[in-house]
C-alpha atoms as a PDB file:
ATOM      1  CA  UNK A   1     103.883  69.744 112.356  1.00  0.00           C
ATOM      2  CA  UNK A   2     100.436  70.738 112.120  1.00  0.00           C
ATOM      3  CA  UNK A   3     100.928  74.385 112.421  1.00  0.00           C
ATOM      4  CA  UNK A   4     103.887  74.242 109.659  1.00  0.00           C
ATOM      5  CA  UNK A   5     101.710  72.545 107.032  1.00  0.00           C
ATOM      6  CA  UNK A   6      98.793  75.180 107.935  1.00  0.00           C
ATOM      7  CA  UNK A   7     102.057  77.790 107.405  1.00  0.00           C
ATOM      8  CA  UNK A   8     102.851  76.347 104.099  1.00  0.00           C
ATOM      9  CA  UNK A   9      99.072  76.484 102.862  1.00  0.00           C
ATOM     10  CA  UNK A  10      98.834  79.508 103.395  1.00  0.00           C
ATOM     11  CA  UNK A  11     102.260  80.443 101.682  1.00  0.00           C
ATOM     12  CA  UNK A  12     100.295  78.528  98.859  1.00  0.00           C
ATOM     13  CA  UNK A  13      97.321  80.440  98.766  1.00  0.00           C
ATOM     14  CA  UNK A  14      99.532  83.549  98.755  1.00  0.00           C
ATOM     15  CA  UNK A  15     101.623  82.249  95.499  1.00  0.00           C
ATOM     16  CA  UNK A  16      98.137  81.241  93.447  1.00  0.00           C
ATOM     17  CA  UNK A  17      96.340  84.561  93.854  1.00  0.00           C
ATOM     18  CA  UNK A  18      99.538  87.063  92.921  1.00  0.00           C
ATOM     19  CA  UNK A  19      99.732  84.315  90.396  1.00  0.00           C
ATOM     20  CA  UNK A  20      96.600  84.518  89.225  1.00  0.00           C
ATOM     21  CA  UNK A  21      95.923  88.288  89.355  1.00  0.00           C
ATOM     22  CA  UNK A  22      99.389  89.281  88.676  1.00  0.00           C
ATOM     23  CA  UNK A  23     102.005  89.656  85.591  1.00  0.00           C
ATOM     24  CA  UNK A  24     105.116  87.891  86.644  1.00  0.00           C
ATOM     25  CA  UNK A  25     107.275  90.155  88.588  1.00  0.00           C
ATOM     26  CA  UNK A  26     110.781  91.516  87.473  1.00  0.00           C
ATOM     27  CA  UNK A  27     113.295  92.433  89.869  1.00  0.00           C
ATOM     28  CA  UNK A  28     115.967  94.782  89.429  1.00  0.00           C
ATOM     29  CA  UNK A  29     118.930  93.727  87.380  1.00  0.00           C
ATOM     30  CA  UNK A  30     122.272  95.599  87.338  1.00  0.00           C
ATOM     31  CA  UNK A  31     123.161  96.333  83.665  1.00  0.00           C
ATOM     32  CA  UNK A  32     126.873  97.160  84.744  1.00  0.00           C
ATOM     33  CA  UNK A  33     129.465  99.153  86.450  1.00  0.00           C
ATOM     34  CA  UNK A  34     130.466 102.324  85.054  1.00  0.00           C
ATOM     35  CA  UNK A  35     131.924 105.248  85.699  1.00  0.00           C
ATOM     36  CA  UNK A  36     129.874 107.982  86.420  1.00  0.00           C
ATOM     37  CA  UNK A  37     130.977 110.260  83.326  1.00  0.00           C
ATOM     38  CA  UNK A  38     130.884 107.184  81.266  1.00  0.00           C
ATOM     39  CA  UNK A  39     127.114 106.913  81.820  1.00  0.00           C
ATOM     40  CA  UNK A  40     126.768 110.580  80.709  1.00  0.00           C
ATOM     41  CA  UNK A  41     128.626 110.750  77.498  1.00  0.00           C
ATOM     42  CA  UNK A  42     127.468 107.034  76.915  1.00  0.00           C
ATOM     43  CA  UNK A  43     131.350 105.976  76.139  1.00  0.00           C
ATOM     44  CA  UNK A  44     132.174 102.610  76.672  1.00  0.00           C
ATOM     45  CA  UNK A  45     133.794 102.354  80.447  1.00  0.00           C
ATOM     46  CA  UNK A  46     137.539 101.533  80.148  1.00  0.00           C
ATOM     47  CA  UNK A  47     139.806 100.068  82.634  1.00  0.00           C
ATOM     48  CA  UNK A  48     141.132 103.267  84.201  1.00  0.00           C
ATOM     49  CA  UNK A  49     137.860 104.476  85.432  1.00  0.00           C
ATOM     50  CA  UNK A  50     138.228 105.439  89.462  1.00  0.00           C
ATOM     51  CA  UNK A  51     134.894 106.133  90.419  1.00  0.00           C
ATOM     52  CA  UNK A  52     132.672 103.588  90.070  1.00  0.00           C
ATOM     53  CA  UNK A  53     128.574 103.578  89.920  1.00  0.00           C
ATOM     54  CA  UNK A  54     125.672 101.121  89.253  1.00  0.00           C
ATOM     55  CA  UNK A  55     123.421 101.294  86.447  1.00  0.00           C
ATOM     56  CA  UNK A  56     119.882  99.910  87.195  1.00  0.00           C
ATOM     57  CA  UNK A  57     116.782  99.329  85.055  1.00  0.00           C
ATOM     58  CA  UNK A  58     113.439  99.845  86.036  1.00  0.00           C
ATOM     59  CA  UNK A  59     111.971  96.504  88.227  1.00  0.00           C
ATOM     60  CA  UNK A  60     108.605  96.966  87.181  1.00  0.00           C
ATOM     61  CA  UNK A  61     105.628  95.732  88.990  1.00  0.00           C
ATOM     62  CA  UNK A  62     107.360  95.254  92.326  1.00  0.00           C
ATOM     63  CA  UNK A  63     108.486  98.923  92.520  1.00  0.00           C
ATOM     64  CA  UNK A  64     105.563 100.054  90.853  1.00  0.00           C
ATOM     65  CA  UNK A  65     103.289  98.383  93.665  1.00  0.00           C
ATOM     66  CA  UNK A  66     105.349 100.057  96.426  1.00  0.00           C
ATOM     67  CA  UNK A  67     105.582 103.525  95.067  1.00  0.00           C
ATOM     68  CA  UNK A  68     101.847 103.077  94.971  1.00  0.00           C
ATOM     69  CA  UNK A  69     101.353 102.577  98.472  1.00  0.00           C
ATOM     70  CA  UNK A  70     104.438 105.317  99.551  1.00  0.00           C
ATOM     71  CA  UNK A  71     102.357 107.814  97.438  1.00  0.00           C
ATOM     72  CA  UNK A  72      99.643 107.113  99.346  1.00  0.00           C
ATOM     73  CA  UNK A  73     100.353 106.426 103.205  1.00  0.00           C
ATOM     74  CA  UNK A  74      96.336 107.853 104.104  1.00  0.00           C
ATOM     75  CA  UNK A  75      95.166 105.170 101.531  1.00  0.00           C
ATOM     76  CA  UNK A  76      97.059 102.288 103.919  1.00  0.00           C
ATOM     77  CA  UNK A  77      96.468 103.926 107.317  1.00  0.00           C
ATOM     78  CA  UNK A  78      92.589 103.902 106.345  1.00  0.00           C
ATOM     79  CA  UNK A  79      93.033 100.133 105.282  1.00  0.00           C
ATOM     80  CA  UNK A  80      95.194  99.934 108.699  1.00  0.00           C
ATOM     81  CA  UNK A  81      92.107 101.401 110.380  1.00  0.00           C
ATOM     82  CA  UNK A  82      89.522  99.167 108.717  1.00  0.00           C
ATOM     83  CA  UNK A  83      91.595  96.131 109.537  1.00  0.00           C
ATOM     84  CA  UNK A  84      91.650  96.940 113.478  1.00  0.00           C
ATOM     85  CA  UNK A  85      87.903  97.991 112.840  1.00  0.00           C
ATOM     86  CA  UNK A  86      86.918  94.443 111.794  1.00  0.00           C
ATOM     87  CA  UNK A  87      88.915  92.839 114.850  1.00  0.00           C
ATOM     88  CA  UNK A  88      87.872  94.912 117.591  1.00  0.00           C
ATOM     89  CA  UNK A  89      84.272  94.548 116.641  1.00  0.00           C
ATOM     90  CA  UNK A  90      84.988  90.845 116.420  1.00  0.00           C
ATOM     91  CA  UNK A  91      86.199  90.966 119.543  1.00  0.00           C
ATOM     92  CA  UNK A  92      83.307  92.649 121.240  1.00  0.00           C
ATOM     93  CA  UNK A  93      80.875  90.393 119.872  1.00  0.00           C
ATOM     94  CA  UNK A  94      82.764  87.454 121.372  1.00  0.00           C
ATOM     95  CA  UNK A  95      83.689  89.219 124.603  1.00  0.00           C
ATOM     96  CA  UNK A  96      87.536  88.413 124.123  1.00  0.00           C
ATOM     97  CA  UNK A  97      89.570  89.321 127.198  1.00  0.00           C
ATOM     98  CA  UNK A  98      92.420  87.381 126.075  1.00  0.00           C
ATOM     99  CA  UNK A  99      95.197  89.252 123.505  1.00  0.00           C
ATOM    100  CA  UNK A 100      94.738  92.601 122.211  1.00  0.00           C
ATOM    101  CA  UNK A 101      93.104  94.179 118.815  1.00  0.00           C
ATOM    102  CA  UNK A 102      96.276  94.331 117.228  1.00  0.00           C
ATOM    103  CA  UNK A 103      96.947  90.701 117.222  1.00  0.00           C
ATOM    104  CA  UNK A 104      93.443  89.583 116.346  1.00  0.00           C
ATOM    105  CA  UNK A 105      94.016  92.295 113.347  1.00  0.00           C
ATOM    106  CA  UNK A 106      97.443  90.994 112.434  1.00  0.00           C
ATOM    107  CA  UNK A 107      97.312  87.832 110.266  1.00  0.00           C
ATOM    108  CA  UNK A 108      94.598  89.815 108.142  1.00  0.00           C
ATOM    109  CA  UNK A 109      96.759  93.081 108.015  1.00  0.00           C
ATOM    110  CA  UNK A 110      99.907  91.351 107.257  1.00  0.00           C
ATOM    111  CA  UNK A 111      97.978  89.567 104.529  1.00  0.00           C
ATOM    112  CA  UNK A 112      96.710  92.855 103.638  1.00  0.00           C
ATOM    113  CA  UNK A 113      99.714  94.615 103.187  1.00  0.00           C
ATOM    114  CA  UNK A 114     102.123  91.426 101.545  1.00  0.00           C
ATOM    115  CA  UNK A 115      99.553  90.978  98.772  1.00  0.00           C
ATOM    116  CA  UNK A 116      97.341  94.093  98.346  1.00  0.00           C
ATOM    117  CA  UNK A 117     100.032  96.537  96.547  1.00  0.00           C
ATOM    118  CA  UNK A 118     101.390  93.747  94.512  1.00  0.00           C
ATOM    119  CA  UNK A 119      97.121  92.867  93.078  1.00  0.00           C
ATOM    120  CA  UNK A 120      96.911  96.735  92.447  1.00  0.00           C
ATOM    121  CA  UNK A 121      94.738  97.789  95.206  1.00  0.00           C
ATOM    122  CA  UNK A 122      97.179 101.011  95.618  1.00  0.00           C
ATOM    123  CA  UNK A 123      96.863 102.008  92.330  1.00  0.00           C
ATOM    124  CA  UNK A 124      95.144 106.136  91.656  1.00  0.00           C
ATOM    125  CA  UNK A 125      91.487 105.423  91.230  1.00  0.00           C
ATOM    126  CA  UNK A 126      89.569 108.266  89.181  1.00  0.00           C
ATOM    127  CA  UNK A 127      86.237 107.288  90.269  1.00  0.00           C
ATOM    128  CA  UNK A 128      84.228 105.871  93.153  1.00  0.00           C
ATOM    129  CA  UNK A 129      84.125 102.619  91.044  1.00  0.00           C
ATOM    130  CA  UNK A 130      87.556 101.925  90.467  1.00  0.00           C
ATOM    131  CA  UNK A 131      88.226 102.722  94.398  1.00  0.00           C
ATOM    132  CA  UNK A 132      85.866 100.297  95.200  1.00  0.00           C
ATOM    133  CA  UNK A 133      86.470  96.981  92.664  1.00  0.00           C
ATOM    134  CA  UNK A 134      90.871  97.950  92.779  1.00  0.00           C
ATOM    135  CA  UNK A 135      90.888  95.950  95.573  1.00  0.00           C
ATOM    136  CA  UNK A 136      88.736  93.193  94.714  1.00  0.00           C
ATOM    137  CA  UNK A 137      91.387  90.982  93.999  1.00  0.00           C
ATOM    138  CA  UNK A 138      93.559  91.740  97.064  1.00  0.00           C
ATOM    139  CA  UNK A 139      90.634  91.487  99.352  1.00  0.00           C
ATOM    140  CA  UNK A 140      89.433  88.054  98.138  1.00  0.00           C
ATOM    141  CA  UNK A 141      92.844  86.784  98.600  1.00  0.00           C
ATOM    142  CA  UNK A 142      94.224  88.605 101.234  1.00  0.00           C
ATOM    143  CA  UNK A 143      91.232  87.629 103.941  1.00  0.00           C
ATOM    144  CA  UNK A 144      90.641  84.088 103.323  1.00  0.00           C
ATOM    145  CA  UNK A 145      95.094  83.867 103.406  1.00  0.00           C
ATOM    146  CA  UNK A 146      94.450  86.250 106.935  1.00  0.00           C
ATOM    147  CA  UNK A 147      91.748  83.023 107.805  1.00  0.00           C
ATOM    148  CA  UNK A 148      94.580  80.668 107.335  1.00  0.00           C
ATOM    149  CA  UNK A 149      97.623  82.266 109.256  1.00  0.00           C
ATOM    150  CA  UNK A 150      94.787  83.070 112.312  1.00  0.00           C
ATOM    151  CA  UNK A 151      94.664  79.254 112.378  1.00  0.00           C
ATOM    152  CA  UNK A 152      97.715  78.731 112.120  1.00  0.00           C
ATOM    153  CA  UNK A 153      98.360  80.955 115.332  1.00  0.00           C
ATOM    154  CA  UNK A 154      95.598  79.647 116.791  1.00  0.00           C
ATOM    155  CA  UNK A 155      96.312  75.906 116.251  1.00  0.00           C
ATOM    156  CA  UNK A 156      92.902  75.102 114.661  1.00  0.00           C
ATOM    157  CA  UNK A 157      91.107  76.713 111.720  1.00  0.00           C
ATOM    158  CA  UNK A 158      88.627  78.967 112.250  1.00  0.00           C
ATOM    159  CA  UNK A 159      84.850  77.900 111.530  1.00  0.00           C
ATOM    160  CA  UNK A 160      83.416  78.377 107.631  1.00  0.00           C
ATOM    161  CA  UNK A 161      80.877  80.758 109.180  1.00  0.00           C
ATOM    162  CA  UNK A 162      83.738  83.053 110.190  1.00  0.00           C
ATOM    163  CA  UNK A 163      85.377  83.092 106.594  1.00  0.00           C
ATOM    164  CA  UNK A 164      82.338  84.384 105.665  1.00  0.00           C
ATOM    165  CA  UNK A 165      81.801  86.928 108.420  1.00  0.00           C
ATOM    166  CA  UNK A 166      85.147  87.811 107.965  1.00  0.00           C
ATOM    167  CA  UNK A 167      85.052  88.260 104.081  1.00  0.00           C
ATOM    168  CA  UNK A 168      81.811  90.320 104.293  1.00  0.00           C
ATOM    169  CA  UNK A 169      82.518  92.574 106.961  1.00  0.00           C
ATOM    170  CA  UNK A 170      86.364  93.241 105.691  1.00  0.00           C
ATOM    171  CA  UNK A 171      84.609  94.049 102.060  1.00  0.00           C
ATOM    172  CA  UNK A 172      82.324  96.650 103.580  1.00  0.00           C
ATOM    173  CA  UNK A 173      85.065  97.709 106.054  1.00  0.00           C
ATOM    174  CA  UNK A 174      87.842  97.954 103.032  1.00  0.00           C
ATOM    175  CA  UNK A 175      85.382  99.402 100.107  1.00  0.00           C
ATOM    176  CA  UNK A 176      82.927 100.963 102.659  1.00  0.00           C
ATOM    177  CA  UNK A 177      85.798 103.918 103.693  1.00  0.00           C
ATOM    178  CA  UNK A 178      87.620 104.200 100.141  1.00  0.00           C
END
């Protein structure tokens, strides 16, 4: 019970910060079903039309967020690499034997990658500056929700020092190599 309630926190945390640093999201909506030469000449689709095709607006920030990120895959392996950075340095310092890097990394870089193209942190930055503070949002959201799920895998919450190691060294790690 425990663990669910941890689960659901964090779920919460998750929904407040895209709330809070986010317009609301549209999905795609179908407008219709058309033929294909009706959509051309823009007549009205009868009855007899065969061949049949969807017309779809635009959804906005969702696909907007992800065609940020698939325009730049070097932007999210660096954040990949920064991620696995912070837990294998982590795990030095502690001497961990038990588990692996990847899943010490893996409630921060799923996190990471739920909430950080949604808060912008994909989007084209012209300058230094705008690399740096576009992911402001995403990072003070993402690690403190990346806290919550490791406790939630763990069974107990981690320590407040470690929010704080974790939210300092994941800011230098994340804006250090942008």
């Amino acid at each position: 019970m425990g663990r669910v309630l941890m689960l659901g926190l964090a779920l919460l945390l998750a929904l407040e910060g895209i709330a809070a640093f986010s317009p609301p999201l549209q999905l795609t909506s179908f407008v219709g079903i058309q033929h294909a030469s009706c959509l051309r000449t823009r007549v009205p689709h009868t009855a007899g039309c065969r061949r049949l095709s969807m017309q779809a607006q635009p959804a906005g920030k969702l696909d907007a967020a992800i065609k940020d990120v698939k325009e730049r895959p070097a932007v999210a392996g660096g954040d990949a690499a920064a991620l696995l950075v912070f837990a294998a340095i982590g795990r030095a310092n502690h001497g961990s034997d038990d588990g692996s890097v990847l899943l010490t990394a893996l409630p921060f870089a799923l996190s990471w990658f739920l909430l950080a193209p949604v808060l912008g942190a994909y989007k084209p930055a012209r300058t230094l500056n705008q690399a740096v503070t576009g992911i402001l949002p995403a990072w003070a959201i993402s690690v403190p929700l990346g806290c919550v799920l490791r406790g939630a895998i763990n069974g107990r919450m981690p320590a407040a020092p470690f929010w704080v190691v974790a939210l300092v060294a994941t800011g230098v790690l994340l804006g250090g190599w942008r």
